[in-house]
Structures are given as C-alpha cells and as structure tokens.
Amino acid sequence: MGRNNSGEIAGVFESLSNECSRLRLMRIIDEYLSRNQASLEAYENARRLMPSGNTRSALYWQPFPLCMRRGEGSHIWDVDGNKRVDFNYNNTTLILGHNHPKVIEAVTEQLTRGTVLGASTETEPRLAEEILGRLGSADRIRFTPTGTEANMQALRVARAYTGKPLIAKCLGGYHGSWDAVPTTPDAVDIPQPVKDNTVYFPYNDPEEAEALVKKHKDELAAMVVEPTMRDMTPRPEFLETLREVTADNDVLLVFDEVISFRLGYRGAQGYYGVSPDMTAIGKIIGGGFPVGAYASTDECMGPLQIPDATLPEVASPRLGFSGTFNAHPLAMTAGLTVMREMKPERYDDLAVMGEMMRMGLRKAFIEEGVRPFVGGAGSLFFVSWTDKEVIDHESSLTADRGLFNIFNLGMMNRGVFILGHPNVSVVQRREDIRAAVEAARETVREMKPLIRERAPNLRS
Ligand SMILES: Cc1ncc(COP(=O)(O)O)c(C=O)c1O
C-alpha cells in the first residue's frame, strides 16, 4: 500500500496534496466536531482518567469517539442529542434492538427478586436448554460473563480432554483479548513460550489448514475458527475441509460463534451445515448483558464433569472454572427472552435485510463510480476500502483504514452509526436501510476527491 495505513486522520491529510481533497476532508471533520461538542468534552474528561479515554480499545476512533446517552428500537442518541440509526448494536449484541419491551419487562421482574444470588437460578438451565436445542452439535453448555472467557474455557477444556497443548487459529482471527489466541503472532505482550503453543493458518485456505493439522496432529488440541469473519465468508469446502481433517486427526474443531451465532436459528453451523466439536457463543444470548457460553458433547465436556462417587467418597472434576458473575441472573433472563423471541423466520427476515443493505451499498457505490469491497452474510455487512475481494487476513490488510475512518465519520454526520461491526437487527425498518444507503451514497460523493487521490484503484 506504500502509504501510512494507520487510519489516523493526520496521516490521511498528509497523504493528500490536492487542495480539493484536503478541503473535503476538513469539511467532514469540521462537521463532526461541530455536531459533537459534548462528546468531545466527555472524551477529554475521560482521557484524564483512562488510557485512550476508554476501557474498550475497539471503541476508540479519530478524532474522538461519541459518548452515548440512550437507545430505543433501532436508534441511539448521543450526549449532544444527535439521533442516529444504529447499525452497530453494541458490536452485534442487540439482535432485538435497544430496550425491547419484553426484555425490559423480564429484567425488571428479575431485579425485583435481586441482582445476583450466589447460586444458580431457575433461568440458567432454561437458557441452556433453549441454546442446546438449537445447536445440534452439543449436549452440555457452560456460561461465562464474556465471549473471551467462553473461548478461553472451551480451549482449556479441549486441552484437558485431548491432553495436547497446541491451538491452531486463523491469522487475524479475534477470539477475545487473552494470550493463547493473539490476533497475529507478533503480539508484544505475550512471552515466547506461550506463543509457541499457538499455530496459524490463513482463513479460507483449506490446503494450508490441512497441512497444519497433519503436521501438528500429535500436539494439536483444537483448531478454532469463526465460521464467518466479519466481511470474510467461507469459500465452498473451507469449513468442510476443517471438519474432515480435524476429525481424521483427533483434533477438536471449535467454532467461535460469538458473533456468527446470529446468522441463523442454529447459528452459523446450521447456516453452513458444518458441525463443530465445540462452540463458543456470546453477544445476542445475553440480551444486552455481559455473557458468553461454550457448548460441546458430553464426552468433550468430560473434564468438567464431577465423576459419579458413593458417599463418603468425595469426587471432584479434573477441571473446574469458577466466576463470580458466571450465568448472571440478569443476563440469563434477558438472554432467554431474546432467544424465545428469535423464531426461525426472524433469521430469514434478518438475512433479507442484510442482503438489502449489501446490495444497496454495492449499487450506490457503483453508481458513484467507486468500488470498495462490500462483504458479510446474513444480518452482517461490512465495507472494506480495497479493490480486492476480502477472503483472509492478507487481503483484509489491503483495505485503506484512513478511508474507513472517514467514511464512518461521514455516515455519523448523516445520522448513521455503523463502525466496526455493522449489522441489522429485527427492529430495523426498511426505511432505515434506505436512509443508510443514501447516507453512504452522499458520503462517498463527498469523499470522491480523496478517493481519487488516495486510492485511484477504487474508482470504477
Ligand atoms: C469472534 C469473537 N470472539 C470472541 C469475542 C470476545 O467476546 P467478548 O467481547 O464478549 O469478550 C469477540 C468480541 O467481539 C468476537 O467478535
């Protein structure tokens, strides 16, 4: 790419020599600044107190992130009072949109009975049953407070079950912020002996994945993969090959469905028709409260199982995980309400709206003479500022992060909130999608001089 691709606005500005491009960029930033003064103030205050002014690195963007006040249905309002159509929903969490009346009712009722009760509740097995009924691949499930811990515990169970140490994962794949699964091998915070337990393969490359499994089969506990990774969808035979080669070599296949579980009633595994040995989920199953879960067969979950014993003999499982907030009653209640609302036909509606969005964006971009890559599946969509088809980490790196950032600012200036995990929810209205497509059209029209100068390859 030959130019600074950090996405920083100053870097983008410096990369432009044409006066018209620079003026357009300044116009977008000025408008963002003038609409979001209270957010700026909130950010400056937060910066005094927290590194980068936040506790979620993914929620920082330049020149400063918005500070939100409330959400309702398909809309959110920031502290300046700006109303925007939401297409982010807390990074794909709120599949029923904000403040769904049934979720609020269930959670309010739960609150009258306490917050956390220091023991399991009746709701926990109900949600377990609801999820296991959908995942054909699992008999047992455990809840965690996050998707990070869901992956972490699943992979630790995989190690305990197989007695093997290595984990294989996709380059660029995100399975939470912890040290066995860094996004790429160059993580600066992980000691080499820990890094040595992780091996990598490119998404959508069945031959490399197969070779990797065969090479490490005696030490490889599990291969973890997202069935669909943001704008990357699996090519034919990719997931099938992973399934076959892991099964043939006694390696567990783990699907990280923290996001992709929203693809269908039976998750992405049902959508693509490939069953893993273990599944990690999160986001939508907590109805807006912190949650994660992992599910597998009775046999693979064996290490967590208390063996049958006759009193006074005391038996304990080989592996145990605790967590003060595991299966939090509010998350279980909200999640159960969401899952019961999410009947199979609702996933079909979501897929139709997702496709409307992807097609609408592609059409608007073509009509405006630009051709970024628009990807995604089901209710997920994504715009990558590259002329390549995004199929793996390498091709995703060709996307211009500066243009990505500026496009998002232009969309926010026009009342649309998308950011890093764009998706539609069941409360999305057709007019929300039409408004977003129009906003995208106006934004690229405004960005055209910048695109012409910075990424001439993106002109069609
Ligand atoms: C695929 C995937 N796995 C795991 C995680 C981690 O989940 P959490 O943020 O709930 O810890 C995420 C978060 O976005 C994710 O996208």
XYZ file of C-alpha atoms and ligand atoms in Angstrom:
476
model
C 0.000 0.000 0.000
C 3.048 2.313 0.089
C 1.478 4.936 2.380
C 0.744 5.206 6.073
C -2.276 2.949 6.661
C -2.777 3.529 10.391
C -6.100 5.219 9.694
C -5.014 8.351 11.533
C -6.613 11.476 10.186
C -3.362 13.472 10.268
C -1.768 10.703 8.162
C -4.615 10.848 5.666
C -4.387 14.626 5.495
C -0.649 14.487 4.868
C -1.107 11.915 2.128
C -3.258 14.394 0.180
C -1.666 17.122 -1.931
C -4.719 18.225 -3.867
C -6.415 21.268 -2.306
C -9.894 19.979 -3.092
C -9.232 16.641 -1.335
C -7.869 18.402 1.728
C -10.850 20.762 1.877
C -13.300 17.866 1.622
C -11.556 16.057 4.467
C -11.567 19.202 6.600
C -15.263 19.705 5.875
C -16.091 16.201 7.133
C -14.000 16.678 10.299
C -15.384 20.181 10.946
C -18.922 18.936 10.673
C -18.160 16.056 13.027
C -16.587 18.482 15.513
C -19.421 20.970 15.379
C -22.124 18.311 15.862
C -20.380 16.531 18.730
C -19.045 19.121 21.166
C -20.465 17.427 24.277
C -18.935 14.106 23.151
C -15.601 15.881 22.728
C -15.838 17.270 26.231
C -16.752 13.833 27.603
C -13.806 12.297 25.780
C -11.368 14.921 27.066
C -12.555 14.301 30.585
C -12.321 10.520 30.164
C -8.787 10.827 28.809
C -7.639 12.259 32.132
C -8.877 9.120 33.829
C -8.423 6.189 31.450
C -5.762 5.285 28.870
C -7.111 6.431 25.494
C -10.194 7.678 27.369
C -11.956 4.325 27.418
C -11.961 0.743 28.603
C -12.671 -0.852 25.215
C -9.870 -0.236 22.757
C -12.123 -1.098 19.806
C -14.375 1.834 20.694
C -11.778 4.493 20.018
C -11.733 6.265 16.700
C -10.318 9.556 15.485
C -10.764 12.438 16.041
C -12.678 11.249 19.156
C -15.412 8.716 19.876
C -19.019 9.604 20.625
C -20.440 9.401 24.102
C -23.893 7.801 24.034
C -26.854 8.524 26.250
C -29.719 6.222 25.272
C -31.088 3.768 22.743
C -34.607 2.849 21.661
C -35.515 0.340 18.973
C -33.238 0.962 16.003
C -31.976 4.377 17.179
C -29.387 5.758 19.546
C -28.876 9.253 20.929
C -25.557 10.757 21.977
C -24.856 13.342 24.668
C -25.210 16.168 22.130
C -28.751 14.964 21.424
C -27.882 13.660 17.938
C -30.197 10.829 16.932
C -28.734 8.146 14.677
C -29.952 4.924 13.158
C -27.959 2.181 14.807
C -26.308 -0.458 12.662
C -23.798 -1.439 15.308
C -25.954 -2.599 18.272
C -23.037 -2.892 20.643
C -20.945 -4.774 18.119
C -23.764 -7.168 17.049
C -25.214 -7.797 20.520
C -28.741 -6.369 20.387
C -30.491 -8.551 17.842
C -33.888 -7.264 19.069
C -32.667 -3.665 19.032
C -32.449 -1.335 22.023
C -34.765 -1.607 25.012
C -37.046 -4.278 23.616
C -40.197 -4.119 25.809
C -40.187 -7.859 26.567
C -36.518 -7.759 27.631
C -37.117 -4.720 29.830
C -40.137 -6.379 31.426
C -38.278 -9.639 32.130
C -35.220 -7.880 33.529
C -37.298 -5.549 35.687
C -39.139 -8.517 37.121
C -35.820 -10.268 37.817
C -34.486 -7.121 39.511
C -37.339 -7.141 42.000
C -36.012 -10.544 43.113
C -32.389 -9.490 43.430
C -29.347 -8.983 41.248
C -27.014 -11.890 41.985
C -27.946 -14.602 44.430
C -24.714 -16.533 44.972
C -26.161 -19.702 43.459
C -27.623 -20.922 40.225
C -31.111 -19.750 39.284
C -34.013 -21.423 37.544
C -33.388 -19.342 34.451
C -29.887 -20.706 33.797
C -30.955 -24.246 32.741
C -33.856 -22.759 30.748
C -31.444 -20.730 28.655
C -29.129 -23.764 28.477
C -31.983 -25.865 27.107
C -33.018 -23.168 24.630
C -29.491 -22.932 23.191
C -28.693 -26.643 23.223
C -31.969 -27.273 21.409
C -30.641 -25.178 18.566
C -27.038 -26.380 18.446
C -27.326 -29.906 17.133
C -23.643 -30.400 17.972
C -23.759 -30.140 21.768
C -25.203 -31.872 24.846
C -23.786 -29.613 27.564
C -23.189 -25.904 27.974
C -21.487 -23.599 30.455
C -21.993 -19.855 30.838
C -19.319 -17.207 31.271
C -19.525 -13.420 31.573
C -17.908 -12.762 28.162
C -17.127 -14.271 24.780
C -13.458 -14.022 25.706
C -13.921 -16.394 28.620
C -16.159 -18.652 26.551
C -13.299 -19.218 24.105
C -10.729 -19.420 26.880
C -12.588 -22.098 28.837
C -13.565 -24.011 25.702
C -9.938 -24.231 24.617
C -8.783 -25.185 28.098
C -11.371 -27.962 28.152
C -10.106 -29.015 24.719
C -6.572 -29.219 26.082
C -7.718 -31.182 29.130
C -9.824 -33.551 27.026
C -7.179 -34.265 24.389
C -4.133 -33.993 26.652
C -2.458 -31.915 23.925
C -1.119 -28.341 24.226
C -1.346 -26.599 20.841
C -4.123 -24.407 19.484
C -4.477 -23.616 15.765
C -6.208 -20.424 14.747
C -6.673 -18.155 11.744
C -4.335 -15.264 11.139
C -6.249 -12.124 12.024
C -8.983 -14.012 13.869
C -10.215 -12.467 17.114
C -11.289 -14.776 19.927
C -11.048 -12.293 22.796
C -8.169 -10.471 24.439
C -6.145 -13.254 26.015
C -2.830 -14.861 25.418
C -3.405 -18.251 23.728
C -5.107 -16.701 20.716
C -3.409 -13.437 19.749
C -4.821 -11.978 16.555
C -1.409 -12.302 14.893
C 1.880 -13.909 16.060
C 3.609 -10.552 16.597
C 1.756 -9.643 19.841
C 4.129 -7.617 22.057
C 2.668 -8.669 25.406
C 2.903 -12.434 25.220
C 6.025 -14.365 26.241
C 7.519 -16.573 23.543
C 6.971 -19.865 25.453
C 3.248 -19.044 25.492
C 3.297 -18.004 21.837
C 4.911 -21.320 20.978
C 1.614 -23.047 21.782
C -0.288 -21.311 19.003
C -0.042 -22.078 15.296
C -1.694 -20.133 12.488
C -3.302 -20.708 9.132
C -4.945 -18.322 6.662
C -8.745 -18.126 6.630
C -10.214 -19.704 3.515
C -7.132 -21.764 2.745
C -8.176 -25.407 3.181
C -4.862 -26.807 1.916
C -2.781 -24.871 4.467
C -5.194 -25.769 7.238
C -4.996 -29.423 6.293
C -1.209 -29.382 6.167
C -1.040 -27.635 9.545
C -3.296 -30.179 11.235
C -1.371 -33.088 9.763
C 1.964 -31.591 10.770
C 0.974 -30.916 14.394
C -1.644 -33.580 14.989
C 0.151 -35.221 17.909
C 0.318 -31.943 19.820
C -2.716 -30.117 18.479
C -5.674 -29.978 20.879
C -8.003 -27.795 18.849
C -8.486 -25.666 15.800
C -10.580 -22.574 16.483
C -12.229 -20.600 13.706
C -15.058 -18.167 13.157
C -17.329 -19.750 10.539
C -17.683 -16.281 9.031
C -15.274 -13.500 9.925
C -16.738 -10.010 9.561
C -16.680 -9.397 5.781
C -14.985 -12.724 5.091
C -17.370 -15.510 4.280
C -16.195 -19.096 3.952
C -15.434 -20.294 0.445
C -17.001 -23.578 -0.609
C -15.284 -26.541 1.064
C -13.312 -24.450 3.595
C -15.341 -25.341 6.690
C -15.988 -28.851 5.376
C -12.239 -29.453 4.992
C -11.555 -28.210 8.525
C -14.253 -30.571 9.772
C -12.836 -33.547 7.955
C -9.161 -33.058 8.676
C -9.671 -32.338 12.396
C -11.921 -35.391 12.785
C -9.414 -37.602 10.963
C -6.554 -36.453 13.183
C -8.161 -36.393 16.653
C -8.142 -32.625 16.849
C -11.215 -30.783 18.160
C -12.859 -28.270 15.869
C -14.070 -25.227 17.792
C -16.390 -22.719 16.144
C -16.194 -19.274 17.672
C -19.773 -18.167 17.090
C -19.669 -15.197 19.455
C -20.819 -13.085 16.512
C -21.905 -15.614 13.895
C -24.498 -17.314 16.106
C -26.818 -14.552 14.851
C -26.653 -15.958 11.313
C -29.410 -18.481 11.811
C -31.637 -20.303 14.271
C -28.926 -22.947 14.620
C -26.103 -20.428 14.358
C -23.549 -20.351 11.570
C -23.080 -24.105 11.936
C -26.691 -24.598 10.866
C -26.399 -21.915 8.202
C -23.353 -23.570 6.608
C -24.262 -27.144 7.547
C -20.986 -27.980 9.311
C -20.955 -29.217 12.914
C -18.008 -28.448 15.208
C -16.979 -30.357 18.334
C -17.257 -27.258 20.491
C -18.967 -23.900 20.083
C -18.251 -20.605 21.821
C -21.054 -18.046 21.792
C -21.881 -14.691 23.391
C -23.359 -11.298 22.472
C -27.011 -11.966 21.475
C -27.557 -14.701 24.071
C -27.275 -12.200 26.953
C -29.905 -9.779 25.689
C -27.602 -6.781 26.243
C -25.963 -8.021 29.464
C -22.414 -9.428 29.757
C -22.413 -13.037 28.660
C -20.628 -15.889 26.969
C -21.115 -19.643 26.770
C -19.472 -22.720 25.351
C -21.115 -25.943 24.433
C -19.946 -29.378 23.415
C -20.685 -33.059 23.623
C -20.994 -34.861 26.901
C -17.713 -36.586 26.173
C -15.642 -33.467 25.383
C -17.053 -31.680 28.423
C -15.962 -34.708 30.492
C -13.101 -32.910 32.256
C -15.656 -30.559 33.857
C -17.930 -33.368 34.987
C -17.938 -34.473 38.618
C -17.435 -38.251 38.428
C -20.083 -40.465 39.989
C -19.000 -41.341 43.518
C -20.508 -43.039 46.508
C -20.514 -41.146 49.772
C -18.360 -40.700 51.820
C -16.007 -40.744 48.873
C -15.634 -37.194 47.529
C -15.236 -36.781 43.819
C -14.142 -33.660 42.050
C -13.846 -32.863 38.380
C -10.460 -32.840 36.689
C -11.044 -29.248 35.658
C -13.082 -26.523 37.281
C -13.818 -22.917 36.401
C -15.495 -20.503 38.678
C -16.597 -16.947 38.112
C -18.453 -14.619 40.446
C -20.640 -13.361 37.629
C -20.996 -16.504 35.511
C -24.615 -17.010 34.428
C -25.612 -13.641 35.905
C -29.378 -13.751 36.511
C -29.986 -10.554 34.529
C -28.072 -11.908 31.528
C -29.855 -15.279 31.773
C -33.269 -13.602 31.964
C -32.617 -11.131 29.169
C -30.970 -13.811 27.030
C -33.814 -16.268 27.481
C -36.300 -13.589 26.449
C -34.285 -12.777 23.325
C -33.798 -16.397 22.345
C -37.502 -17.155 22.716
C -38.338 -14.171 20.520
C -35.860 -15.289 17.859
C -38.001 -17.803 15.988
C -36.547 -19.321 12.792
C -38.447 -16.971 10.444
C -36.909 -13.925 12.120
C -33.458 -15.009 10.931
C -34.860 -15.151 7.393
C -36.119 -11.555 7.761
C -32.703 -10.512 9.055
C -30.946 -12.169 6.127
C -33.248 -10.360 3.689
C -32.475 -7.014 5.333
C -28.755 -7.805 5.425
C -28.843 -8.586 1.716
C -30.837 -5.392 1.031
C -28.104 -3.458 2.760
C -25.220 -5.193 0.973
C -26.892 -4.869 -2.431
C -27.989 -1.277 -1.757
C -24.458 -0.268 -0.805
C -22.905 -2.030 -3.812
C -25.365 -0.363 -6.179
C -24.870 3.092 -4.669
C -21.074 2.718 -4.812
C -21.148 1.566 -8.438
C -23.420 4.458 -9.371
C -20.984 6.838 -7.700
C -18.050 5.307 -9.555
C -16.234 3.724 -6.605
C -15.829 0.067 -5.762
C -14.881 -0.786 -2.195
C -15.483 -4.400 -1.177
C -18.866 -4.961 0.457
C -18.978 -8.277 2.290
C -20.817 -10.132 5.011
C -23.518 -12.778 5.380
C -26.985 -12.925 6.923
C -27.502 -9.902 9.155
C -23.827 -8.840 8.916
C -22.358 -6.404 6.411
C -19.035 -4.618 6.047
C -17.365 -2.089 3.739
C -13.618 -2.594 3.167
C -11.805 0.140 1.259
C -9.926 -2.162 -1.086
C -10.361 -3.320 -4.669
C -9.534 -6.878 -3.569
C -12.074 -9.452 -2.532
C -11.548 -9.809 1.225
C -11.074 -13.518 1.885
C -8.340 -13.644 4.523
C -6.117 -11.567 6.785
C -3.724 -10.666 3.986
C -6.420 -9.296 1.709
C -8.070 -7.501 4.640
C -4.775 -5.654 5.214
C -5.049 -4.106 1.745
C -8.051 -2.074 2.948
C -7.401 1.629 3.484
C -8.090 2.285 7.165
C -7.985 6.035 6.645
C -10.863 5.897 4.173
C -12.693 3.501 6.503
C -12.421 6.008 9.330
C -13.512 8.942 7.197
C -16.429 7.022 5.692
C -17.642 6.248 9.233
C -17.397 9.935 10.190
C -19.363 10.910 7.080
C -22.029 8.343 7.978
C -22.239 9.626 11.542
C -22.561 13.177 10.212
C -25.573 11.887 8.268
C -27.234 10.163 11.200
C -25.991 6.610 10.674
C -23.902 4.672 13.216
C -22.083 1.646 11.759
C -18.412 1.432 12.851
C -16.511 -1.832 13.073
C -19.265 -4.460 13.295
C -22.152 -3.353 11.074
C -25.329 -5.423 11.311
C -29.093 -5.208 11.162
C -31.476 -6.085 13.975
C -35.052 -7.340 13.816
C -36.381 -3.859 14.641
C -34.615 -2.386 11.636
C -37.103 -0.819 9.266
C -36.778 -0.820 5.505
C -36.538 2.972 5.616
C -33.532 2.725 7.979
C -31.763 0.727 5.284
C -32.766 3.125 2.518
C -31.555 6.048 4.687
C -28.230 4.314 5.334
C -27.698 3.576 1.643
C -28.457 7.211 0.785
C -26.078 8.368 3.523
C -23.383 6.086 2.072
C -24.008 7.496 -1.401
C -23.696 11.101 -0.171
C -20.636 10.242 1.901
C -18.707 8.691 -0.999
C -19.779 11.594 -3.206
C -18.234 13.924 -0.642
C -15.135 11.717 -0.367
C -14.589 11.395 -4.106
C -11.640 13.775 -4.433
C -9.931 11.990 -1.550
C -10.615 8.591 -3.051
C -9.431 9.766 -6.462
C -6.147 10.927 -4.978
C -5.527 8.395 -2.215
C -6.959 5.254 -3.764
C -7.361 5.670 -7.539
C -7.653 1.882 -7.792
C -11.045 2.151 -6.071
C -12.580 4.118 -8.938
C -14.621 2.071 -11.339
C -15.480 -13.677 17.249
C -15.327 -13.135 18.638
N -14.896 -13.947 19.601
C -14.759 -13.510 20.864
C -15.034 -12.213 21.207
C -14.866 -11.751 22.609
O -16.118 -11.540 23.210
P -16.268 -10.521 24.410
O -16.003 -9.165 23.883
O -17.671 -10.716 24.896
O -15.259 -10.931 25.436
C -15.487 -11.326 20.231
C -15.786 -9.932 20.550
O -16.135 -9.124 19.736
C -15.625 -11.798 18.897
O -16.009 -10.981 17.914
